[in-house]
């Protein structure tokens, strides 16, 4: 702890002692990310139970010049929600503000507080026959506030867009301690600047999201899940075009899995693909409110074999089998972590460039970082590949980053498609974004947070 007794007294008298954690093992879950790559030391952890309390904490911190790190489910992959090791930063956890405030089945909206677990919000929507389509491996722990602050992606972006496309209204506590209440559930609202967009994906550096209203969709009654093997990523892209012809806008996920990813999942999670091994696999999900989906999926599979695009394939016969196919994809991250050290890259390139990107990045690594292994998988339908490189302890992560990101840049891609910048990619963003864009980002940051007290060192260097 590195803060004055007076400052602590001001926090505890406003929140009550139970909402302020100053030492002991209770601090630990808030101090480090779940992969334990970014260990920090908080000055203390505060757990407000209302927007008014969040605003009060921000004011107290501002008066004392103490930096604040907002935190949701702490499931991020870029170290964006944990404090630095200085012992001077207060972690503001939103996990006590967890209510679903309202679900409107006719208006098709859900209003939830920032600390509401994504899965809880999904289930609340589902209970009234509606779909909250944000779907990611961490949905059992990730929170609505974090999902909005990170503009989370996941496996359904292909059909429903990133989180941004689902946010109708937002409540944000600004760095000066005032509350911007934009909790409107309007489908159309062109009245002036759409300021909420600034905070979506700002990773807690411009304001603290305290509640959100998200758009819902009709919950599809039918779904099909298929796993196919293909010879190479170019064939996977041909399969995407074919699936779009046969299944159209009913495709909700189109995921690419390399043989290496499958091998890791077999080794560490004991799960095996029920089809003949190929070098690459594609997991497709389609969903619809109308019947006829399975027939369409069978026609697609037949055409994929006929046109020699797919080597092998299976359509799940039941919900349980669909879950087994998804488990293969969902266990890649965890299996990769068990294998050892990896250098993660969350990149996107224009969709049609994915095969060439994979070839060229592979060649560049073989030349510049021999002995490394690539674990590539991800959201092919979005041009977003998790191009993770398995390295041994001695390998310099910076060298690997440079090789991969230079190839990404050559294809006009992004060094962070969905995971954000956090603290992990601050240097990479500064390197690959144009100066004008970085200057604009700094102007926005200075305008909203002139003292630089909100999540310092994340996204932009201090
Ligand atoms: C996924 O798509 C997540 O499973 C995690 O974005 C990706 O582990 C990763 O690199
Ligand atoms: Zn992903």
GROMACS .gro file of C-alpha atoms and ligand atoms in nm:
model
  473
    1UNK     CA    1   0.000   0.000   0.000
    2UNK     CA    2   0.136   0.334  -0.104
    3UNK     CA    3  -0.132   0.587  -0.017
    4UNK     CA    4  -0.198   0.820   0.275
    5UNK     CA    5  -0.413   0.721   0.573
    6UNK     CA    6  -0.627   1.029   0.513
    7UNK     CA    7  -0.700   0.925   0.154
    8UNK     CA    8  -0.793   0.574   0.268
    9UNK     CA    9  -1.014   0.717   0.539
   10UNK     CA   10  -1.203   0.921   0.280
   11UNK     CA   11  -1.266   0.609   0.070
   12UNK     CA   12  -1.374   0.388   0.360
   13UNK     CA   13  -1.605   0.647   0.515
   14UNK     CA   14  -1.786   0.680   0.181
   15UNK     CA   15  -1.801   0.310   0.088
   16UNK     CA   16  -1.782   0.126   0.419
   17UNK     CA   17  -1.475  -0.078   0.524
   18UNK     CA   18  -1.599  -0.399   0.358
   19UNK     CA   19  -1.578  -0.234   0.016
   20UNK     CA   20  -1.214  -0.135   0.046
   21UNK     CA   21  -0.945  -0.406   0.040
   22UNK     CA   22  -0.605  -0.287   0.153
   23UNK     CA   23  -0.400  -0.602   0.213
   24UNK     CA   24  -0.395  -0.977   0.246
   25UNK     CA   25  -0.478  -1.254   0.000
   26UNK     CA   26  -0.804  -1.085  -0.104
   27UNK     CA   27  -0.598  -0.835  -0.306
   28UNK     CA   28  -0.441  -1.104  -0.524
   29UNK     CA   29  -0.724  -1.171  -0.777
   30UNK     CA   30  -0.736  -0.800  -0.860
   31UNK     CA   31  -0.359  -0.759  -0.888
   32UNK     CA   32  -0.270  -0.981  -1.180
   33UNK     CA   33  -0.433  -1.093  -1.506
   34UNK     CA   34  -0.556  -1.453  -1.529
   35UNK     CA   35  -0.259  -1.562  -1.738
   36UNK     CA   36  -0.030  -1.413  -1.469
   37UNK     CA   37   0.172  -1.226  -1.730
   38UNK     CA   38   0.117  -0.875  -1.593
   39UNK     CA   39   0.163  -0.879  -1.215
   40UNK     CA   40   0.081  -0.555  -1.039
   41UNK     CA   41   0.053  -0.415  -0.688
   42UNK     CA   42  -0.258  -0.210  -0.616
   43UNK     CA   43  -0.256   0.065  -0.354
   44UNK     CA   44  -0.595  -0.078  -0.260
   45UNK     CA   45  -0.905  -0.223  -0.426
   46UNK     CA   46  -1.240  -0.045  -0.405
   47UNK     CA   47  -1.569  -0.218  -0.480
   48UNK     CA   48  -1.849   0.036  -0.522
   49UNK     CA   49  -2.211  -0.075  -0.536
   50UNK     CA   50  -2.360   0.219  -0.727
   51UNK     CA   51  -2.279   0.472  -0.997
   52UNK     CA   52  -2.286   0.746  -0.733
   53UNK     CA   53  -2.016   0.561  -0.539
   54UNK     CA   54  -1.804   0.523  -0.856
   55UNK     CA   55  -1.835   0.898  -0.915
   56UNK     CA   56  -1.737   0.967  -0.554
   57UNK     CA   57  -1.428   0.745  -0.577
   58UNK     CA   58  -1.321   0.919  -0.896
   59UNK     CA   59  -1.356   1.257  -0.725
   60UNK     CA   60  -1.160   1.149  -0.417
   61UNK     CA   61  -0.883   1.004  -0.635
   62UNK     CA   62  -0.875   1.315  -0.850
   63UNK     CA   63  -0.838   1.546  -0.552
   64UNK     CA   64  -0.556   1.331  -0.417
   65UNK     CA   65  -0.391   1.283  -0.759
   66UNK     CA   66  -0.419   0.905  -0.726
   67UNK     CA   67  -0.447   0.697  -1.047
   68UNK     CA   68  -0.737   0.455  -1.095
   69UNK     CA   69  -0.756   0.126  -1.285
   70UNK     CA   70  -1.111   0.011  -1.368
   71UNK     CA   71  -1.159  -0.366  -1.366
   72UNK     CA   72  -1.442  -0.599  -1.470
   73UNK     CA   73  -1.405  -0.977  -1.492
   74UNK     CA   74  -1.029  -0.946  -1.544
   75UNK     CA   75  -1.041  -1.186  -1.841
   76UNK     CA   76  -0.850  -0.963  -2.086
   77UNK     CA   77  -0.550  -1.081  -2.282
   78UNK     CA   78  -0.357  -0.754  -2.301
   79UNK     CA   79  -0.312  -0.657  -1.933
   80UNK     CA   80  -0.554  -0.366  -1.966
   81UNK     CA   81  -0.735  -0.410  -1.635
   82UNK     CA   82  -0.453  -0.461  -1.384
   83UNK     CA   83  -0.244  -0.203  -1.197
   84UNK     CA   84   0.128  -0.148  -1.245
   85UNK     CA   85   0.374  -0.271  -0.977
   86UNK     CA   86   0.426   0.074  -0.818
   87UNK     CA   87   0.170   0.028  -0.538
   88UNK     CA   88   0.024   0.371  -0.616
   89UNK     CA   89  -0.276   0.277  -0.833
   90UNK     CA   90  -0.624   0.208  -0.696
   91UNK     CA   91  -0.814  -0.077  -0.862
   92UNK     CA   92  -1.183   0.005  -0.903
   93UNK     CA   93  -1.365  -0.326  -0.940
   94UNK     CA   94  -1.719  -0.314  -1.075
   95UNK     CA   95  -1.802  -0.668  -0.966
   96UNK     CA   96  -2.059  -0.559  -0.706
   97UNK     CA   97  -2.262  -0.369  -0.966
   98UNK     CA   98  -2.394  -0.685  -1.127
   99UNK     CA   99  -2.766  -0.640  -1.181
  100UNK     CA  100  -2.964  -0.698  -1.498
  101UNK     CA  101  -3.190  -0.393  -1.464
  102UNK     CA  102  -3.434  -0.462  -1.744
  103UNK     CA  103  -3.501  -0.698  -2.035
  104UNK     CA  104  -3.747  -0.577  -2.296
  105UNK     CA  105  -3.857  -0.863  -2.522
  106UNK     CA  106  -4.062  -0.643  -2.753
  107UNK     CA  107  -3.823  -0.350  -2.773
  108UNK     CA  108  -3.544  -0.612  -2.784
  109UNK     CA  109  -3.305  -0.446  -2.540
  110UNK     CA  110  -3.129  -0.541  -2.219
  111UNK     CA  111  -3.000  -0.299  -1.958
  112UNK     CA  112  -2.728  -0.428  -1.728
  113UNK     CA  113  -2.481  -0.286  -1.480
  114UNK     CA  114  -2.112  -0.297  -1.561
  115UNK     CA  115  -2.030  -0.590  -1.332
  116UNK     CA  116  -2.302  -0.816  -1.470
  117UNK     CA  117  -2.142  -1.137  -1.602
  118UNK     CA  118  -2.192  -1.172  -1.980
  119UNK     CA  119  -2.340  -1.523  -1.939
  120UNK     CA  120  -2.597  -1.391  -1.690
  121UNK     CA  121  -2.705  -1.127  -1.943
  122UNK     CA  122  -2.717  -1.389  -2.223
  123UNK     CA  123  -2.938  -1.613  -2.006
  124UNK     CA  124  -3.168  -1.323  -1.913
  125UNK     CA  125  -3.220  -1.250  -2.282
  126UNK     CA  126  -3.268  -1.616  -2.365
  127UNK     CA  127  -3.534  -1.652  -2.092
  128UNK     CA  128  -3.761  -1.419  -2.293
  129UNK     CA  129  -3.678  -1.574  -2.632
  130UNK     CA  130  -3.415  -1.320  -2.730
  131UNK     CA  131  -3.046  -1.344  -2.819
  132UNK     CA  132  -2.757  -1.138  -2.686
  133UNK     CA  133  -2.513  -1.249  -2.955
  134UNK     CA  134  -2.181  -1.157  -2.793
  135UNK     CA  135  -2.018  -1.498  -2.747
  136UNK     CA  136  -1.665  -1.565  -2.623
  137UNK     CA  137  -1.474  -1.832  -2.434
  138UNK     CA  138  -1.457  -1.612  -2.121
  139UNK     CA  139  -1.832  -1.537  -2.113
  140UNK     CA  140  -1.871  -1.705  -1.774
  141UNK     CA  141  -1.643  -1.446  -1.612
  142UNK     CA  142  -1.627  -1.147  -1.848
  143UNK     CA  143  -1.853  -0.857  -1.749
  144UNK     CA  144  -2.073  -0.624  -1.953
  145UNK     CA  145  -1.863  -0.319  -1.855
  146UNK     CA  146  -1.542  -0.491  -1.962
  147UNK     CA  147  -1.697  -0.624  -2.281
  148UNK     CA  148  -1.806  -0.270  -2.373
  149UNK     CA  149  -1.482  -0.103  -2.259
  150UNK     CA  150  -1.286  -0.355  -2.467
  151UNK     CA  151  -1.530  -0.358  -2.762
  152UNK     CA  152  -1.512  -0.737  -2.736
  153UNK     CA  153  -1.526  -0.956  -3.046
  154UNK     CA  154  -1.572  -1.332  -3.015
  155UNK     CA  155  -1.712  -1.597  -3.244
  156UNK     CA  156  -2.029  -1.423  -3.370
  157UNK     CA  157  -1.880  -1.103  -3.509
  158UNK     CA  158  -1.920  -1.229  -3.866
  159UNK     CA  159  -2.297  -1.203  -3.832
  160UNK     CA  160  -2.364  -0.954  -3.553
  161UNK     CA  161  -2.059  -0.727  -3.551
  162UNK     CA  162  -1.835  -0.630  -3.260
  163UNK     CA  163  -1.984  -0.521  -2.926
  164UNK     CA  164  -1.996  -0.163  -3.058
  165UNK     CA  165  -2.267  -0.254  -3.305
  166UNK     CA  166  -2.492  -0.373  -3.021
  167UNK     CA  167  -2.458  -0.081  -2.780
  168UNK     CA  168  -2.761   0.149  -2.777
  169UNK     CA  169  -2.699   0.336  -2.454
  170UNK     CA  170  -2.420   0.390  -2.207
  171UNK     CA  171  -2.364   0.541  -1.864
  172UNK     CA  172  -2.009   0.653  -1.802
  173UNK     CA  173  -1.833   0.816  -1.508
  174UNK     CA  174  -1.593   1.070  -1.653
  175UNK     CA  175  -1.242   1.136  -1.520
  176UNK     CA  176  -1.365   1.457  -1.350
  177UNK     CA  177  -1.616   1.255  -1.146
  178UNK     CA  178  -1.928   1.363  -1.335
  179UNK     CA  179  -2.174   1.108  -1.470
  180UNK     CA  180  -2.264   1.108  -1.839
  181UNK     CA  181  -2.601   0.935  -1.857
  182UNK     CA  182  -2.677   0.817  -2.210
  183UNK     CA  183  -2.888   0.518  -2.106
  184UNK     CA  184  -3.128   0.555  -2.397
  185UNK     CA  185  -3.280   0.256  -2.570
  186UNK     CA  186  -3.333   0.426  -2.901
  187UNK     CA  187  -3.270   0.256  -3.232
  188UNK     CA  188  -3.229   0.591  -3.395
  189UNK     CA  189  -3.064   0.885  -3.223
  190UNK     CA  190  -2.880   1.129  -3.442
  191UNK     CA  191  -2.903   1.418  -3.198
  192UNK     CA  192  -2.550   1.554  -3.196
  193UNK     CA  193  -2.223   1.369  -3.140
  194UNK     CA  194  -2.262   1.001  -3.061
  195UNK     CA  195  -2.021   1.037  -2.766
  196UNK     CA  196  -2.073   0.685  -2.633
  197UNK     CA  197  -1.865   0.553  -2.924
  198UNK     CA  198  -1.558   0.716  -2.765
  199UNK     CA  199  -1.583   0.496  -2.458
  200UNK     CA  200  -1.655   0.169  -2.638
  201UNK     CA  201  -1.313   0.011  -2.684
  202UNK     CA  202  -1.130   0.281  -2.485
  203UNK     CA  203  -1.016   0.018  -2.232
  204UNK     CA  204  -1.098   0.231  -1.930
  205UNK     CA  205  -0.867   0.516  -2.032
  206UNK     CA  206  -1.132   0.780  -2.105
  207UNK     CA  207  -1.412   0.698  -1.859
  208UNK     CA  208  -1.559   0.419  -1.648
  209UNK     CA  209  -1.854   0.236  -1.801
  210UNK     CA  210  -2.107   0.178  -1.522
  211UNK     CA  211  -2.411   0.049  -1.717
  212UNK     CA  212  -2.512  -0.029  -2.074
  213UNK     CA  213  -2.819  -0.092  -2.284
  214UNK     CA  214  -2.756  -0.351  -2.554
  215UNK     CA  215  -2.958  -0.448  -2.856
  216UNK     CA  216  -3.106  -0.800  -2.864
  217UNK     CA  217  -3.213  -1.018  -3.156
  218UNK     CA  218  -3.474  -1.288  -3.198
  219UNK     CA  219  -3.334  -1.613  -3.055
  220UNK     CA  220  -3.292  -1.856  -3.346
  221UNK     CA  221  -3.489  -2.178  -3.301
  222UNK     CA  222  -3.263  -2.394  -3.516
  223UNK     CA  223  -2.887  -2.420  -3.540
  224UNK     CA  224  -2.634  -2.641  -3.712
  225UNK     CA  225  -2.270  -2.693  -3.631
  226UNK     CA  226  -2.027  -2.852  -3.875
  227UNK     CA  227  -1.658  -2.935  -3.865
  228UNK     CA  228  -1.471  -2.980  -4.192
  229UNK     CA  229  -1.111  -3.041  -4.280
  230UNK     CA  230  -0.944  -2.863  -4.570
  231UNK     CA  231  -0.601  -2.875  -4.729
  232UNK     CA  232  -0.504  -2.513  -4.672
  233UNK     CA  233  -0.635  -2.167  -4.576
  234UNK     CA  234  -0.714  -2.088  -4.940
  235UNK     CA  235  -0.952  -2.384  -4.943
  236UNK     CA  236  -1.101  -2.256  -4.617
  237UNK     CA  237  -1.176  -1.924  -4.791
  238UNK     CA  238  -1.337  -2.106  -5.083
  239UNK     CA  239  -1.547  -2.289  -4.827
  240UNK     CA  240  -1.651  -1.954  -4.676
  241UNK     CA  241  -1.772  -1.835  -5.016
  242UNK     CA  242  -1.959  -2.164  -5.066
  243UNK     CA  243  -2.114  -2.146  -4.719
  244UNK     CA  244  -2.226  -1.791  -4.792
  245UNK     CA  245  -2.389  -1.911  -5.114
  246UNK     CA  246  -2.568  -2.200  -4.943
  247UNK     CA  247  -2.642  -2.058  -4.597
  248UNK     CA  248  -2.627  -1.685  -4.662
  249UNK     CA  249  -2.676  -1.459  -4.364
  250UNK     CA  250  -2.753  -1.754  -4.137
  251UNK     CA  251  -2.381  -1.819  -4.079
  252UNK     CA  252  -2.294  -1.694  -3.733
  253UNK     CA  253  -1.944  -1.837  -3.690
  254UNK     CA  254  -1.670  -1.943  -3.930
  255UNK     CA  255  -1.364  -2.045  -3.732
  256UNK     CA  256  -1.027  -2.166  -3.859
  257UNK     CA  257  -0.825  -2.419  -3.658
  258UNK     CA  258  -0.479  -2.537  -3.759
  259UNK     CA  259  -0.356  -2.894  -3.720
  260UNK     CA  260  -0.113  -2.763  -3.456
  261UNK     CA  261  -0.407  -2.623  -3.254
  262UNK     CA  262  -0.586  -2.959  -3.281
  263UNK     CA  263  -0.272  -3.142  -3.169
  264UNK     CA  264  -0.241  -2.915  -2.865
  265UNK     CA  265  -0.606  -2.973  -2.774
  266UNK     CA  266  -0.559  -3.352  -2.810
  267UNK     CA  267  -0.246  -3.345  -2.596
  268UNK     CA  268  -0.363  -3.117  -2.315
  269UNK     CA  269  -0.743  -3.148  -2.312
  270UNK     CA  270  -0.775  -3.505  -2.440
  271UNK     CA  271  -1.017  -3.397  -2.716
  272UNK     CA  272  -0.997  -3.530  -3.069
  273UNK     CA  273  -1.166  -3.416  -3.390
  274UNK     CA  274  -1.413  -3.683  -3.510
  275UNK     CA  275  -1.300  -3.645  -3.872
  276UNK     CA  276  -0.990  -3.743  -4.067
  277UNK     CA  277  -0.692  -3.524  -3.993
  278UNK     CA  278  -0.624  -3.248  -4.240
  279UNK     CA  279  -0.378  -2.962  -4.214
  280UNK     CA  280  -0.659  -2.718  -4.138
  281UNK     CA  281  -1.008  -2.736  -3.994
  282UNK     CA  282  -1.310  -2.509  -4.020
  283UNK     CA  283  -1.587  -2.494  -3.761
  284UNK     CA  284  -1.907  -2.347  -3.898
  285UNK     CA  285  -2.219  -2.252  -3.709
  286UNK     CA  286  -2.540  -2.131  -3.867
  287UNK     CA  287  -2.863  -2.040  -3.691
  288UNK     CA  288  -3.210  -1.947  -3.804
  289UNK     CA  289  -3.561  -1.891  -3.677
  290UNK     CA  290  -3.700  -2.074  -3.979
  291UNK     CA  291  -3.681  -2.448  -4.063
  292UNK     CA  292  -3.471  -2.589  -4.346
  293UNK     CA  293  -3.132  -2.506  -4.203
  294UNK     CA  294  -3.007  -2.862  -4.172
  295UNK     CA  295  -3.099  -2.937  -4.535
  296UNK     CA  296  -2.908  -2.627  -4.643
  297UNK     CA  297  -2.607  -2.733  -4.436
  298UNK     CA  298  -2.614  -3.082  -4.588
  299UNK     CA  299  -2.627  -2.930  -4.935
  300UNK     CA  300  -2.328  -2.716  -4.848
  301UNK     CA  301  -2.131  -3.017  -4.721
  302UNK     CA  302  -2.221  -3.214  -5.036
  303UNK     CA  303  -2.108  -2.929  -5.262
  304UNK     CA  304  -1.786  -2.889  -5.059
  305UNK     CA  305  -1.699  -3.255  -5.123
  306UNK     CA  306  -1.806  -3.242  -5.488
  307UNK     CA  307  -1.595  -2.935  -5.556
  308UNK     CA  308  -1.306  -3.095  -5.364
  309UNK     CA  309  -1.291  -2.807  -5.119
  310UNK     CA  310  -1.339  -3.022  -4.808
  311UNK     CA  311  -1.141  -3.338  -4.733
  312UNK     CA  312  -1.374  -3.464  -4.463
  313UNK     CA  313  -1.657  -3.325  -4.257
  314UNK     CA  314  -1.934  -3.386  -4.009
  315UNK     CA  315  -2.255  -3.211  -3.912
  316UNK     CA  316  -2.346  -3.241  -3.543
  317UNK     CA  317  -2.646  -3.471  -3.486
  318UNK     CA  318  -2.741  -3.324  -3.149
  319UNK     CA  319  -2.678  -3.031  -2.919
  320UNK     CA  320  -2.434  -3.245  -2.725
  321UNK     CA  321  -2.236  -3.322  -3.039
  322UNK     CA  322  -2.235  -2.956  -3.137
  323UNK     CA  323  -2.093  -2.877  -2.791
  324UNK     CA  324  -1.822  -3.140  -2.847
  325UNK     CA  325  -1.721  -2.976  -3.175
  326UNK     CA  326  -1.714  -2.633  -3.010
  327UNK     CA  327  -1.507  -2.772  -2.722
  328UNK     CA  328  -1.225  -2.840  -2.971
  329UNK     CA  329  -1.214  -2.472  -3.060
  330UNK     CA  330  -1.272  -2.343  -2.709
  331UNK     CA  331  -0.984  -2.542  -2.559
  332UNK     CA  332  -0.716  -2.403  -2.790
  333UNK     CA  333  -0.616  -2.110  -2.566
  334UNK     CA  334  -0.592  -2.318  -2.249
  335UNK     CA  335  -0.404  -2.600  -2.426
  336UNK     CA  336  -0.160  -2.351  -2.574
  337UNK     CA  337  -0.094  -2.215  -2.223
  338UNK     CA  338  -0.024  -2.568  -2.096
  339UNK     CA  339   0.223  -2.632  -2.377
  340UNK     CA  340   0.452  -2.354  -2.252
  341UNK     CA  341   0.550  -2.000  -2.340
  342UNK     CA  342   0.378  -1.837  -2.634
  343UNK     CA  343   0.391  -1.496  -2.795
  344UNK     CA  344   0.036  -1.396  -2.885
  345UNK     CA  345  -0.063  -1.196  -3.191
  346UNK     CA  346  -0.425  -1.096  -3.240
  347UNK     CA  347  -0.410  -0.974  -3.596
  348UNK     CA  348  -0.642  -0.900  -3.883
  349UNK     CA  349  -0.578  -0.859  -4.253
  350UNK     CA  350  -0.823  -0.812  -4.540
  351UNK     CA  351  -1.012  -1.140  -4.559
  352UNK     CA  352  -0.884  -1.251  -4.897
  353UNK     CA  353  -0.523  -1.191  -4.787
  354UNK     CA  354  -0.536  -1.439  -4.497
  355UNK     CA  355  -0.376  -1.730  -4.692
  356UNK     CA  356  -0.090  -1.513  -4.821
  357UNK     CA  357  -0.044  -1.359  -4.478
  358UNK     CA  358  -0.014  -1.704  -4.318
  359UNK     CA  359   0.240  -1.815  -4.581
  360UNK     CA  360   0.454  -1.504  -4.555
  361UNK     CA  361   0.447  -1.482  -4.175
  362UNK     CA  362   0.546  -1.850  -4.159
  363UNK     CA  363   0.837  -1.793  -4.396
  364UNK     CA  364   0.952  -1.482  -4.211
  365UNK     CA  365   0.950  -1.665  -3.878
  366UNK     CA  366   1.136  -1.966  -4.019
  367UNK     CA  367   1.406  -1.728  -4.137
  368UNK     CA  368   1.417  -1.485  -3.843
  369UNK     CA  369   1.317  -1.699  -3.545
  370UNK     CA  370   1.404  -2.060  -3.631
  371UNK     CA  371   1.276  -2.329  -3.394
  372UNK     CA  372   0.954  -2.147  -3.313
  373UNK     CA  373   0.616  -2.314  -3.380
  374UNK     CA  374   0.303  -2.137  -3.498
  375UNK     CA  375  -0.033  -2.202  -3.333
  376UNK     CA  376  -0.271  -2.025  -3.571
  377UNK     CA  377  -0.648  -2.025  -3.525
  378UNK     CA  378  -0.928  -1.777  -3.507
  379UNK     CA  379  -1.213  -1.598  -3.667
  380UNK     CA  380  -1.149  -1.651  -4.038
  381UNK     CA  381  -1.487  -1.502  -4.127
  382UNK     CA  382  -1.359  -1.171  -3.985
  383UNK     CA  383  -1.005  -1.195  -4.124
  384UNK     CA  384  -0.890  -1.221  -3.759
  385UNK     CA  385  -0.621  -1.478  -3.685
  386UNK     CA  386  -0.474  -1.553  -3.344
  387UNK     CA  387  -0.123  -1.604  -3.478
  388UNK     CA  388   0.038  -1.732  -3.161
  389UNK     CA  389   0.400  -1.837  -3.168
  390UNK     CA  390   0.522  -2.109  -2.932
  391UNK     CA  391   0.872  -2.026  -2.818
  392UNK     CA  392   1.128  -2.160  -2.577
  393UNK     CA  393   1.234  -1.964  -2.271
  394UNK     CA  394   1.536  -1.806  -2.441
  395UNK     CA  395   1.342  -1.660  -2.735
  396UNK     CA  396   1.304  -1.283  -2.745
  397UNK     CA  397   0.932  -1.202  -2.769
  398UNK     CA  398   1.012  -0.860  -2.918
  399UNK     CA  399   1.190  -1.019  -3.214
  400UNK     CA  400   0.892  -1.247  -3.279
  401UNK     CA  401   0.649  -0.952  -3.251
  402UNK     CA  402   0.852  -0.752  -3.500
  403UNK     CA  403   0.860  -1.031  -3.757
  404UNK     CA  404   0.486  -1.103  -3.737
  405UNK     CA  405   0.364  -0.745  -3.710
  406UNK     CA  406   0.584  -0.628  -4.000
  407UNK     CA  407   0.409  -0.885  -4.221
  408UNK     CA  408   0.071  -0.771  -4.084
  409UNK     CA  409   0.160  -0.411  -4.167
  410UNK     CA  410   0.269  -0.509  -4.519
  411UNK     CA  411  -0.082  -0.646  -4.576
  412UNK     CA  412  -0.249  -0.332  -4.439
  413UNK     CA  413  -0.366  -0.523  -4.131
  414UNK     CA  414  -0.416  -0.446  -3.764
  415UNK     CA  415  -0.193  -0.553  -3.473
  416UNK     CA  416  -0.500  -0.588  -3.253
  417UNK     CA  417  -0.818  -0.714  -3.411
  418UNK     CA  418  -1.020  -0.777  -3.094
  419UNK     CA  419  -0.810  -0.806  -2.776
  420UNK     CA  420  -0.719  -0.439  -2.754
  421UNK     CA  421  -0.389  -0.272  -2.664
  422UNK     CA  422  -0.390  -0.284  -2.282
  423UNK     CA  423  -0.033  -0.256  -2.159
  424UNK     CA  424   0.090  -0.542  -2.376
  425UNK     CA  425   0.074  -0.365  -2.712
  426UNK     CA  426   0.136   0.001  -2.621
  427UNK     CA  427   0.474   0.001  -2.796
  428UNK     CA  428   0.338  -0.185  -3.097
  429UNK     CA  429   0.052   0.062  -3.142
  430UNK     CA  430   0.295   0.353  -3.125
  431UNK     CA  431   0.507   0.185  -3.390
  432UNK     CA  432   0.242   0.084  -3.641
  433UNK     CA  433  -0.024   0.358  -3.620
  434UNK     CA  434   0.026   0.677  -3.819
  435UNK     CA  435   0.144   0.980  -3.620
  436UNK     CA  436  -0.170   1.177  -3.708
  437UNK     CA  437  -0.387   0.900  -3.562
  438UNK     CA  438  -0.174   0.880  -3.246
  439UNK     CA  439  -0.186   1.261  -3.207
  440UNK     CA  440  -0.564   1.253  -3.238
  441UNK     CA  441  -0.586   0.980  -2.973
  442UNK     CA  442  -0.369   1.188  -2.736
  443UNK     CA  443  -0.582   1.497  -2.792
  444UNK     CA  444  -0.891   1.299  -2.694
  445UNK     CA  445  -0.718   1.157  -2.388
  446UNK     CA  446  -0.596   1.502  -2.276
  447UNK     CA  447  -0.939   1.659  -2.332
  448UNK     CA  448  -1.115   1.406  -2.112
  449UNK     CA  449  -0.843   1.314  -1.864
  450UNK     CA  450  -0.598   1.608  -1.848
  451UNK     CA  451  -0.429   1.473  -1.534
  452UNK     CA  452  -0.381   1.128  -1.686
  453UNK     CA  453  -0.529   0.952  -1.381
  454UNK     CA  454  -0.753   0.701  -1.557
  455UNK     CA  455  -0.583   0.369  -1.638
  456UNK     CA  456  -0.243   0.530  -1.706
  457UNK     CA  457   0.000   0.341  -1.926
  458UNK     CA  458  -0.275   0.156  -2.112
  459UNK     CA  459  -0.337   0.207  -2.487
  460UNK     CA  460  -0.109   0.515  -2.499
  461UNK     CA  461   0.226   0.552  -2.323
  462UNK     CA  462   0.197   0.801  -2.030
  463LIG     C1  463  -1.028  -1.683  -2.888
  463LIG     O1  464  -1.066  -1.650  -3.000
  463LIG     C2  465  -0.977  -1.578  -2.795
  463LIG     O2  466  -1.035  -1.799  -2.847
  463LIG     C3  467  -0.837  -1.609  -2.738
  463LIG     O3  468  -0.978  -1.453  -2.857
  463LIG     C4  469  -0.729  -1.612  -2.840
  463LIG     O4  470  -0.576  -1.730  -2.699
  463LIG     C5  471  -0.590  -1.649  -2.790
  463LIG     O5  472  -0.492  -1.598  -2.845
  464LIG    ZN1  473  -1.063  -1.456  -3.054
   0.00000   0.00000   0.00000
